Tab-separated table of C-alpha atoms in Angstrom:
chain	number	residue	atom	x	y	z
A	2	UNK	CA	0.271	0.153	0.186
A	3	UNK	CA	2.977	2.311	0.664
A	4	UNK	CA	3.531	3.437	-2.972
A	5	UNK	CA	6.226	5.813	-2.402
A	6	UNK	CA	9.185	6.333	0.572
A	7	UNK	CA	11.571	9.117	-0.254
A	8	UNK	CA	13.522	10.371	2.912
A	9	UNK	CA	15.598	12.882	4.905
A	10	UNK	CA	17.879	12.562	7.080
A	11	UNK	CA	20.090	15.582	9.497
A	12	UNK	CA	17.588	18.154	8.748
A	13	UNK	CA	18.356	20.868	11.669
A	14	UNK	CA	17.616	24.416	12.122
A	15	UNK	CA	15.516	26.902	14.344
A	16	UNK	CA	12.687	25.568	12.431
A	17	UNK	CA	13.211	22.034	11.611
A	18	UNK	CA	14.146	19.375	13.170
A	19	UNK	CA	18.213	16.940	14.581
A	20	UNK	CA	15.936	13.976	12.967
A	21	UNK	CA	15.328	12.099	10.258
A	22	UNK	CA	12.447	13.204	8.495
A	23	UNK	CA	10.455	9.331	6.582
A	24	UNK	CA	7.437	10.312	4.004
A	25	UNK	CA	5.306	7.154	3.527
A	26	UNK	CA	3.075	8.513	0.231
A	27	UNK	CA	-0.282	5.741	0.124
A	28	UNK	CA	-1.138	8.509	-3.225
A	29	UNK	CA	-4.707	6.051	-5.028
A	30	UNK	CA	-5.517	5.739	-1.152
A	31	UNK	CA	-5.148	9.759	-0.124
A	32	UNK	CA	-6.988	11.164	-3.587
A	33	UNK	CA	-9.577	9.063	-2.946
A	34	UNK	CA	-10.372	8.661	0.236
A	35	UNK	CA	-13.852	9.953	1.411
A	36	UNK	CA	-14.948	12.578	4.130
A	37	UNK	CA	-11.330	13.045	5.029
A	38	UNK	CA	-9.287	16.646	4.737
A	39	UNK	CA	-6.633	16.752	2.353
A	40	UNK	CA	-4.352	18.152	4.165
A	41	UNK	CA	-0.684	16.754	5.005
A	42	UNK	CA	-0.408	15.292	8.636
A	43	UNK	CA	3.028	15.170	10.481
A	44	UNK	CA	3.504	11.739	12.926
A	45	UNK	CA	5.356	12.721	15.659
A	46	UNK	CA	5.824	9.645	16.442
A	47	UNK	CA	9.409	6.844	16.556
A	48	UNK	CA	6.943	4.320	17.336
A	49	UNK	CA	7.591	1.947	14.245
A	50	UNK	CA	3.623	0.551	14.830
A	51	UNK	CA	1.866	3.925	14.973
A	52	UNK	CA	3.399	4.231	11.370
A	53	UNK	CA	1.755	0.558	10.815
A	54	UNK	CA	-1.395	0.954	11.926
A	55	UNK	CA	-1.299	4.280	9.384
A	56	UNK	CA	0.552	3.003	6.832
A	57	UNK	CA	-2.336	-0.206	7.195
A	58	UNK	CA	-5.421	2.452	7.126
A	59	UNK	CA	-4.672	4.272	3.662
A	60	UNK	CA	-2.918	7.702	5.439
A	61	UNK	CA	-0.677	9.619	3.543
A	62	UNK	CA	2.100	11.113	6.415
A	63	UNK	CA	5.476	12.534	6.924
A	64	UNK	CA	6.895	11.127	10.862
A	65	UNK	CA	8.996	13.956	12.994
A	66	UNK	CA	9.921	12.138	15.746
A	67	UNK	CA	11.259	14.763	18.844
A	68	UNK	CA	12.482	14.078	21.695
A	69	UNK	CA	10.200	15.901	24.370
A	70	UNK	CA	10.141	15.131	28.743
A	71	UNK	CA	7.488	12.182	29.425
A	72	UNK	CA	7.486	13.024	33.307
A	73	UNK	CA	3.955	13.733	34.594
A	74	UNK	CA	2.456	15.548	37.892
A	75	UNK	CA	3.029	12.994	40.136
A	76	UNK	CA	-0.692	13.012	41.762
A	77	UNK	CA	-2.037	13.646	38.100
A	78	UNK	CA	-5.026	10.378	37.559
A	79	UNK	CA	-3.181	7.872	35.735
A	80	UNK	CA	-5.753	7.422	33.066
A	81	UNK	CA	-5.115	11.524	32.142
A	82	UNK	CA	-1.368	10.504	32.294
A	83	UNK	CA	-1.660	9.083	28.290
A	84	UNK	CA	-4.101	12.524	27.149
A	85	UNK	CA	-1.683	14.952	28.700
A	86	UNK	CA	2.267	13.691	27.465
A	87	UNK	CA	-0.271	13.007	23.705
A	88	UNK	CA	-0.879	17.053	24.270
A	89	UNK	CA	2.504	17.640	25.276
A	90	UNK	CA	4.459	16.138	22.448
A	91	UNK	CA	1.817	18.365	19.735
A	92	UNK	CA	3.157	21.399	21.216
A	93	UNK	CA	7.127	20.832	21.004
A	94	UNK	CA	6.500	20.561	17.365
A	95	UNK	CA	4.357	23.220	17.168
A	96	UNK	CA	6.411	25.765	15.823
A	97	UNK	CA	7.472	23.515	12.355
A	98	UNK	CA	3.282	23.563	11.430
A	99	UNK	CA	3.162	25.118	7.904
A	100	UNK	CA	0.513	26.003	6.304
A	101	UNK	CA	-2.032	23.662	6.876
A	102	UNK	CA	-0.437	20.645	8.249
A	103	UNK	CA	-2.022	18.482	11.036
A	104	UNK	CA	0.442	17.449	13.654
A	105	UNK	CA	-0.453	13.741	14.534
A	106	UNK	CA	0.357	12.725	18.749
A	107	UNK	CA	-0.170	9.761	21.417
A	108	UNK	CA	1.031	8.159	23.653
A	109	UNK	CA	0.158	5.243	25.149
A	110	UNK	CA	0.091	3.271	28.804
A	111	UNK	CA	-0.590	0.670	30.316
A	112	UNK	CA	-2.038	0.942	34.239
A	113	UNK	CA	-3.230	-1.945	36.880
A	114	UNK	CA	-5.283	-1.397	39.632
A	115	UNK	CA	-4.306	2.195	39.133
A	116	UNK	CA	-0.807	2.187	38.794
A	117	UNK	CA	0.684	2.925	35.372
A	118	UNK	CA	3.504	1.003	34.215
A	119	UNK	CA	5.671	2.779	32.397
A	120	UNK	CA	8.776	0.837	29.910
A	121	UNK	CA	10.791	-1.894	31.481
A	122	UNK	CA	14.575	-0.747	32.681
A	123	UNK	CA	16.045	-3.996	33.589
A	124	UNK	CA	14.591	-8.017	32.864
A	125	UNK	CA	13.523	-7.560	35.998
A	126	UNK	CA	11.248	-4.744	35.792
A	127	UNK	CA	9.927	-6.660	32.450
A	128	UNK	CA	9.748	-9.855	34.618
A	129	UNK	CA	6.864	-7.962	37.426
A	130	UNK	CA	5.221	-6.455	35.071
A	131	UNK	CA	4.960	-9.749	33.319
A	132	UNK	CA	4.507	-11.733	36.436
A	133	UNK	CA	1.558	-9.058	37.534
A	134	UNK	CA	-1.029	-8.279	33.535
A	135	UNK	CA	-0.582	-12.039	33.333
A	136	UNK	CA	-3.745	-13.656	34.820
A	137	UNK	CA	-5.502	-9.613	35.268
A	138	UNK	CA	-7.399	-7.661	33.622
A	139	UNK	CA	-5.141	-3.942	32.697
A	140	UNK	CA	-6.698	-1.523	30.709
A	141	UNK	CA	-4.387	0.651	27.867
A	142	UNK	CA	-5.542	4.107	26.923
A	143	UNK	CA	-3.664	6.571	24.913
A	144	UNK	CA	-3.932	9.850	24.540
A	145	UNK	CA	-4.068	11.739	21.114
A	146	UNK	CA	-3.650	14.918	20.181
A	147	UNK	CA	-3.826	17.224	16.724
A	148	UNK	CA	-2.807	20.021	16.253
A	149	UNK	CA	-3.285	22.450	13.655
A	150	UNK	CA	-2.601	25.710	12.906
A	151	UNK	CA	-6.335	27.027	14.439
A	152	UNK	CA	-7.039	24.802	15.772
A	153	UNK	CA	-6.285	21.022	18.294
A	154	UNK	CA	-8.671	18.335	19.228
A	155	UNK	CA	-7.056	15.652	22.030
A	156	UNK	CA	-9.319	12.846	22.747
A	157	UNK	CA	-7.708	9.440	25.308
A	158	UNK	CA	-9.390	6.002	24.275
A	159	UNK	CA	-9.164	2.775	26.791
A	160	UNK	CA	-9.479	-0.432	26.193
A	161	UNK	CA	-9.813	-3.308	28.579
A	162	UNK	CA	-6.872	-6.268	27.855
A	163	UNK	CA	-7.793	-9.355	30.035
A	164	UNK	CA	-4.189	-12.263	30.174
A	165	UNK	CA	-4.198	-15.137	30.491
A	166	UNK	CA	-1.442	-17.326	33.692
A	167	UNK	CA	2.021	-17.051	32.299
A	168	UNK	CA	4.340	-20.169	33.419
A	169	UNK	CA	7.992	-18.278	34.792
A	170	UNK	CA	9.142	-20.059	31.300
A	171	UNK	CA	6.669	-18.641	29.238
A	172	UNK	CA	7.562	-15.136	30.599
A	173	UNK	CA	11.306	-15.729	30.773
A	174	UNK	CA	10.919	-16.385	26.284
A	175	UNK	CA	9.023	-13.713	25.781
A	176	UNK	CA	11.152	-11.287	27.596
A	177	UNK	CA	14.270	-12.891	25.879
A	178	UNK	CA	12.819	-13.418	22.324
A	179	UNK	CA	10.723	-10.089	22.130
A	180	UNK	CA	13.740	-7.679	24.397
A	181	UNK	CA	10.224	-5.193	25.689
A	182	UNK	CA	11.956	-2.739	26.505
A	183	UNK	CA	10.681	-0.625	24.219
A	184	UNK	CA	7.113	-0.453	25.462
A	185	UNK	CA	4.908	-0.167	28.078
A	186	UNK	CA	3.613	-2.612	30.472
A	187	UNK	CA	6.766	-4.704	29.029
A	188	UNK	CA	4.474	-5.904	26.360
A	189	UNK	CA	4.196	-5.587	22.552
A	190	UNK	CA	0.150	-6.553	21.471
A	191	UNK	CA	0.873	-8.459	18.043
A	192	UNK	CA	3.768	-9.702	19.193
A	193	UNK	CA	3.197	-14.132	20.562
A	194	UNK	CA	2.292	-12.909	23.874
A	195	UNK	CA	-0.155	-11.169	22.323
A	196	UNK	CA	-1.614	-13.198	20.815
A	197	UNK	CA	-1.443	-16.304	23.105
A	198	UNK	CA	-1.819	-14.597	25.846
A	199	UNK	CA	-4.218	-12.264	25.840
A	200	UNK	CA	-8.317	-14.041	25.552
A	201	UNK	CA	-10.521	-10.936	25.606
A	202	UNK	CA	-10.123	-7.331	25.002
A	203	UNK	CA	-12.879	-4.746	24.939
A	204	UNK	CA	-12.323	-1.491	22.685
A	205	UNK	CA	-9.844	-1.245	19.689
A	206	UNK	CA	-6.642	-3.489	19.178
A	207	UNK	CA	-5.704	-0.390	17.838
A	208	UNK	CA	-5.329	1.327	20.455
A	209	UNK	CA	-3.767	-1.436	22.366
A	210	UNK	CA	-0.871	-0.934	19.586
A	211	UNK	CA	-0.787	2.833	19.862
A	212	UNK	CA	-2.837	4.466	18.062
A	213	UNK	CA	-6.350	4.808	18.347
A	214	UNK	CA	-7.607	5.167	13.546
A	215	UNK	CA	-11.315	4.651	13.673
A	216	UNK	CA	-11.494	8.661	16.150
A	217	UNK	CA	-8.026	9.859	14.658
A	218	UNK	CA	-10.779	8.788	11.245
A	219	UNK	CA	-13.682	10.457	12.726
A	220	UNK	CA	-11.826	13.543	14.840
A	221	UNK	CA	-9.773	14.219	12.158
A	222	UNK	CA	-12.660	15.381	10.042
A	223	UNK	CA	-13.315	18.236	12.285
A	224	UNK	CA	-10.737	19.751	9.904
A	225	UNK	CA	-11.444	21.584	6.840
B	12	UNK	CA	10.428	-13.759	12.318
B	13	UNK	CA	10.564	-16.244	9.721
B	14	UNK	CA	14.123	-16.970	9.748
B	15	UNK	CA	13.936	-19.664	6.445
B	16	UNK	CA	11.362	-20.009	3.438
B	17	UNK	CA	10.977	-23.057	1.327
B	18	UNK	CA	8.866	-23.186	-1.655
B	19	UNK	CA	8.012	-26.689	-3.094
B	20	UNK	CA	5.568	-26.645	-5.875
B	21	UNK	CA	3.184	-28.794	-8.672
B	22	UNK	CA	3.753	-31.887	-6.643
B	23	UNK	CA	0.736	-34.486	-7.442
B	24	UNK	CA	0.137	-37.722	-6.731
B	25	UNK	CA	-2.712	-40.459	-4.690
B	26	UNK	CA	-0.847	-38.720	-0.590
B	27	UNK	CA	-0.336	-35.243	-1.990
B	28	UNK	CA	-2.213	-32.606	-3.397
B	29	UNK	CA	-1.691	-30.119	-6.678
B	30	UNK	CA	-0.706	-27.387	-4.568
B	31	UNK	CA	2.324	-24.957	-3.339
B	32	UNK	CA	3.792	-26.106	-0.695
B	33	UNK	CA	5.685	-22.912	1.582
B	34	UNK	CA	7.328	-23.830	4.632
B	35	UNK	CA	8.245	-20.836	7.126
B	36	UNK	CA	10.214	-22.278	10.348
B	37	UNK	CA	11.295	-20.437	13.042
B	38	UNK	CA	14.062	-21.521	14.663
B	39	UNK	CA	15.395	-19.706	17.423
B	40	UNK	CA	11.601	-19.961	17.987
B	41	UNK	CA	10.232	-23.428	17.759
B	42	UNK	CA	13.405	-24.369	20.180
B	43	UNK	CA	12.670	-22.022	22.621
B	44	UNK	CA	9.056	-21.935	23.002
B	45	UNK	CA	7.838	-22.980	26.014
B	46	UNK	CA	4.896	-25.543	27.467
B	47	UNK	CA	4.491	-26.254	22.953
B	48	UNK	CA	5.000	-30.169	21.649
B	49	UNK	CA	7.459	-30.056	19.291
B	50	UNK	CA	5.544	-31.792	16.360
B	51	UNK	CA	5.096	-31.111	12.921
B	52	UNK	CA	2.762	-28.351	12.170
B	53	UNK	CA	0.441	-27.953	8.647
B	54	UNK	CA	-1.324	-24.820	8.710
B	55	UNK	CA	-4.385	-26.157	5.987
B	56	UNK	CA	-5.340	-22.904	5.079
B	57	UNK	CA	-4.911	-20.432	1.389
B	58	UNK	CA	-5.871	-17.713	3.813
B	59	UNK	CA	-2.440	-15.186	4.167
B	60	UNK	CA	-4.116	-13.730	7.358
B	61	UNK	CA	-3.329	-16.974	9.037
B	62	UNK	CA	-0.001	-17.589	7.586
B	63	UNK	CA	0.552	-13.765	9.312
B	64	UNK	CA	-0.367	-14.862	12.520
B	65	UNK	CA	0.868	-17.953	12.870
B	66	UNK	CA	4.191	-16.413	12.047
B	67	UNK	CA	3.949	-13.180	14.346
B	68	UNK	CA	3.285	-15.652	16.779
B	69	UNK	CA	6.403	-17.117	16.565
B	70	UNK	CA	5.166	-21.193	15.100
B	71	UNK	CA	7.259	-22.560	13.055
B	72	UNK	CA	4.666	-23.611	9.836
B	73	UNK	CA	4.006	-25.838	6.379
B	74	UNK	CA	0.813	-24.751	4.689
B	75	UNK	CA	-1.163	-26.665	2.433
B	76	UNK	CA	-3.698	-25.901	0.899
B	77	UNK	CA	-6.305	-28.080	0.028
B	78	UNK	CA	-10.081	-27.950	-2.172
B	79	UNK	CA	-12.374	-28.606	0.214
B	80	UNK	CA	-16.566	-28.448	-1.298
B	81	UNK	CA	-17.752	-25.924	1.586
B	82	UNK	CA	-21.381	-25.848	1.935
B	83	UNK	CA	-23.402	-26.869	4.932
B	84	UNK	CA	-27.161	-28.438	5.890
B	85	UNK	CA	-29.430	-25.890	5.543
B	86	UNK	CA	-31.176	-26.365	8.502
B	87	UNK	CA	-27.902	-26.490	10.892
B	88	UNK	CA	-27.608	-23.711	12.854
B	89	UNK	CA	-24.851	-20.428	12.551
B	90	UNK	CA	-22.584	-20.623	14.883
B	91	UNK	CA	-22.020	-24.375	13.921
B	92	UNK	CA	-21.140	-23.125	10.505
B	93	UNK	CA	-17.020	-23.301	11.220
B	94	UNK	CA	-16.984	-25.485	13.281
B	95	UNK	CA	-18.493	-27.704	10.859
B	96	UNK	CA	-16.180	-27.078	8.068
B	97	UNK	CA	-12.723	-26.269	9.962
B	98	UNK	CA	-13.730	-29.704	10.964
B	99	UNK	CA	-14.165	-31.182	7.233
B	100	UNK	CA	-10.933	-29.423	5.848
B	101	UNK	CA	-9.150	-31.094	8.161
B	102	UNK	CA	-10.113	-34.516	7.584
B	103	UNK	CA	-9.645	-33.794	3.977
B	104	UNK	CA	-6.078	-33.532	3.933
B	105	UNK	CA	-6.320	-36.569	7.940
B	106	UNK	CA	-4.366	-39.464	4.224
B	107	UNK	CA	-1.083	-36.659	4.698
B	108	UNK	CA	-0.165	-37.089	7.506
B	109	UNK	CA	2.556	-38.419	8.780
B	110	UNK	CA	3.928	-39.493	11.606
B	111	UNK	CA	3.354	-37.127	14.553
B	112	UNK	CA	2.698	-33.813	12.399
B	113	UNK	CA	-0.766	-31.324	13.005
B	114	UNK	CA	-2.598	-30.847	10.950
B	115	UNK	CA	-4.894	-27.088	11.536
B	116	UNK	CA	-7.802	-25.678	9.650
B	117	UNK	CA	-9.703	-23.071	10.104
B	118	UNK	CA	-12.626	-21.606	9.072
B	119	UNK	CA	-14.453	-18.097	9.865
B	120	UNK	CA	-18.763	-16.379	9.252
B	121	UNK	CA	-19.523	-13.686	9.676
B	122	UNK	CA	-23.057	-13.631	10.971
B	123	UNK	CA	-25.842	-10.729	11.583
B	124	UNK	CA	-29.190	-11.626	12.742
B	125	UNK	CA	-28.111	-15.230	12.520
B	126	UNK	CA	-27.707	-15.393	9.101
B	127	UNK	CA	-24.697	-15.891	8.111
B	128	UNK	CA	-23.217	-13.650	4.887
B	129	UNK	CA	-20.611	-15.834	2.645
B	130	UNK	CA	-17.454	-13.827	-0.091
B	131	UNK	CA	-19.469	-11.459	-1.740
B	132	UNK	CA	-19.742	-12.657	-5.892
B	133	UNK	CA	-20.437	-9.322	-6.863
B	134	UNK	CA	-19.726	-5.370	-6.251
B	135	UNK	CA	-23.626	-4.763	-5.113
B	136	UNK	CA	-23.900	-8.349	-3.050
B	137	UNK	CA	-20.955	-7.008	-1.134
B	138	UNK	CA	-21.989	-2.886	-0.512
B	139	UNK	CA	-24.773	-5.215	0.750
B	140	UNK	CA	-22.627	-7.076	3.271
B	141	UNK	CA	-21.226	-4.047	4.827
B	142	UNK	CA	-24.370	-1.206	4.493
B	143	UNK	CA	-25.875	-3.959	7.008
B	144	UNK	CA	-23.109	-3.852	9.171
B	145	UNK	CA	-22.463	-0.567	9.143
B	146	UNK	CA	-23.683	0.652	12.449
B	147	UNK	CA	-24.303	-2.351	14.173
B	148	UNK	CA	-22.493	-5.183	16.283
B	149	UNK	CA	-22.644	-9.085	14.741
B	150	UNK	CA	-20.529	-12.209	15.772
B	151	UNK	CA	-17.479	-13.743	13.617
B	152	UNK	CA	-17.299	-17.386	14.515
B	153	UNK	CA	-13.757	-18.977	14.032
B	154	UNK	CA	-14.156	-22.948	14.342
B	155	UNK	CA	-10.676	-25.023	14.254
B	156	UNK	CA	-9.316	-28.395	14.150
B	157	UNK	CA	-6.900	-29.800	15.281
B	158	UNK	CA	-6.023	-33.658	14.042
B	159	UNK	CA	-2.895	-35.580	14.613
B	160	UNK	CA	-2.694	-39.087	13.710
B	161	UNK	CA	-3.221	-40.215	17.394
B	162	UNK	CA	-6.464	-36.883	18.592
B	163	UNK	CA	-8.960	-34.563	16.710
B	164	UNK	CA	-9.530	-31.356	18.629
B	165	UNK	CA	-12.281	-29.137	17.999
B	166	UNK	CA	-13.043	-26.017	18.933
B	167	UNK	CA	-14.800	-22.489	18.030
B	168	UNK	CA	-13.860	-19.057	18.940
B	169	UNK	CA	-16.832	-16.120	18.853
B	170	UNK	CA	-16.018	-12.376	18.627
B	171	UNK	CA	-17.883	-10.047	18.507
B	172	UNK	CA	-17.704	-6.416	16.300
B	173	UNK	CA	-19.437	-3.629	16.639
B	174	UNK	CA	-18.888	-1.171	13.241
B	175	UNK	CA	-19.370	2.865	12.894
B	176	UNK	CA	-21.899	4.414	10.356
B	177	UNK	CA	-19.949	3.872	7.003
B	178	UNK	CA	-20.647	6.325	3.559
B	179	UNK	CA	-22.088	5.323	0.320
B	180	UNK	CA	-18.701	7.171	-0.568
B	181	UNK	CA	-17.368	4.924	2.450
B	182	UNK	CA	-18.936	1.888	0.651
B	183	UNK	CA	-17.628	2.679	-2.443
B	184	UNK	CA	-14.552	3.768	-1.790
B	185	UNK	CA	-13.344	0.374	0.379
B	186	UNK	CA	-15.007	-1.610	-2.585
B	187	UNK	CA	-13.074	-0.916	-4.915
B	188	UNK	CA	-9.432	-0.165	-2.853
B	189	UNK	CA	-9.879	-3.239	-1.196
B	190	UNK	CA	-12.144	-5.829	-3.527
B	191	UNK	CA	-13.214	-7.984	0.054
B	192	UNK	CA	-14.890	-10.158	-2.414
B	193	UNK	CA	-11.879	-13.137	-0.534
B	194	UNK	CA	-13.347	-11.980	2.622
B	195	UNK	CA	-15.986	-13.519	4.643
B	196	UNK	CA	-19.052	-10.990	5.696
B	197	UNK	CA	-17.049	-8.587	2.738
B	198	UNK	CA	-14.705	-6.950	5.050
B	199	UNK	CA	-11.046	-6.947	5.973
B	200	UNK	CA	-10.418	-6.428	9.749
B	201	UNK	CA	-7.247	-5.098	9.056
B	202	UNK	CA	-7.653	-3.173	6.344
B	203	UNK	CA	-8.561	0.678	5.950
B	204	UNK	CA	-12.288	-0.263	6.638
B	205	UNK	CA	-10.992	-2.087	10.056
B	206	UNK	CA	-9.308	0.215	11.224
B	207	UNK	CA	-11.597	3.267	10.879
B	208	UNK	CA	-15.256	1.717	11.321
B	209	UNK	CA	-14.549	-1.141	13.849
B	210	UNK	CA	-15.314	1.191	17.368
B	211	UNK	CA	-14.900	-1.589	19.384
B	212	UNK	CA	-14.561	-5.563	20.021
B	213	UNK	CA	-15.699	-7.846	22.719
B	214	UNK	CA	-12.955	-11.414	22.590
B	215	UNK	CA	-9.541	-11.463	19.841
B	216	UNK	CA	-8.547	-9.561	16.920
B	217	UNK	CA	-7.012	-12.437	15.502
B	218	UNK	CA	-10.848	-14.706	15.988
B	219	UNK	CA	-11.434	-12.579	13.460
B	220	UNK	CA	-8.793	-12.238	11.041
B	221	UNK	CA	-9.225	-15.606	10.616
B	222	UNK	CA	-7.115	-17.720	13.662
B	223	UNK	CA	-7.987	-17.824	17.427
B	224	UNK	CA	-4.458	-18.242	18.717
B	225	UNK	CA	-4.244	-18.037	22.054
B	226	UNK	CA	-6.822	-21.313	22.107
B	227	UNK	CA	-4.931	-22.483	19.373
B	228	UNK	CA	-1.852	-22.205	21.418
B	229	UNK	CA	-3.474	-24.383	24.131
B	230	UNK	CA	-4.455	-26.330	22.613
B	231	UNK	CA	-1.465	-27.772	21.357
B	232	UNK	CA	-0.546	-28.120	24.428
B	233	UNK	CA	-2.787	-31.770	24.667
B	234	UNK	CA	-0.263	-32.998	21.945
B	235	UNK	CA	1.898	-34.485	23.153
């Protein structure tokens, strides 16, 4: 579905970022997608999973990755953190917006019993997170911010995820095989653990992967 | 994740099939996957989506596609059809089983108000199906049969799918762009329509794609 891919790297300057830019063109889709604003989209995310979802859904877009401080106020309710961070990421790129461009930013958090599970830094931390998720229900919240020069739209989407039990051998296998250190909650829904050990979700799969595409599609209609 | 891929084509004879055979090796996974029987798996399906799911989950397997009559008794309850057809597909390949091989077969149906939606044959049929699914809840049932030389295990998994409304332009766009004539119910969950127009599922995403991988993984434990 990706008909063209162009790359620029190392662009720097006051209005540019010092990371690679990648453009994903789905010209055929772009021209025909109904009820869709004919405006350039910028995905402000390093996540290959968000890129994959937008591509599968037939969007054309450019990726600009920005480094943003991901701390949040300690007293903030867990369900509000993803929206807060998504908005911060979009605002960090606000000065990059040209003409009719729209920035798309997102942040996902895994919440179990009111506690946020971030990206694990060590094997033991990953092991601890997965062993707590095993046999339990948790919530994935993805916050999204759409930012154009004339308006901002922010929203959060919740999905309930139900894990099967996992044996110590299974947790060890998953961490060693998949190295989930770049993933909130220490798991990727599209990997072995997601396919073999999630028994039910209530909500959308794309939200668990990191971008609630159906909400994104609906909200983009408000940009004319 | 696919470390090796071998292909043989045009094999024919009384105990062989006249289609291409493709083997998917995930050696690293295969050796390490916990609680998994060290038995060769044969996926009896032409579906690229089932192949993708097994590969993402880290299984090694061979694909044997068989042509099987997909008719069923007219008075059979809609929810039993997928299991019936999955079992028929596995039994059609029973004579191919060698030693410790296990055949995996599956069939998925889309059910709205007790009525089964098969693969559409024409544009108008696809349009009619999608316009009925739009704004409604339907059920996807995938039946699976695991067949070894010593035992058979069959099961069905249900997932509820909730579609957003679709405009006539959106339905036309989807059919023309994605040509969903090979898909039960005229839609693919991993395409534009699934990402942008499904607002909720209750169950597993892999089941809607055509193979309930977590059930498959659990049932395979019964083969020693």
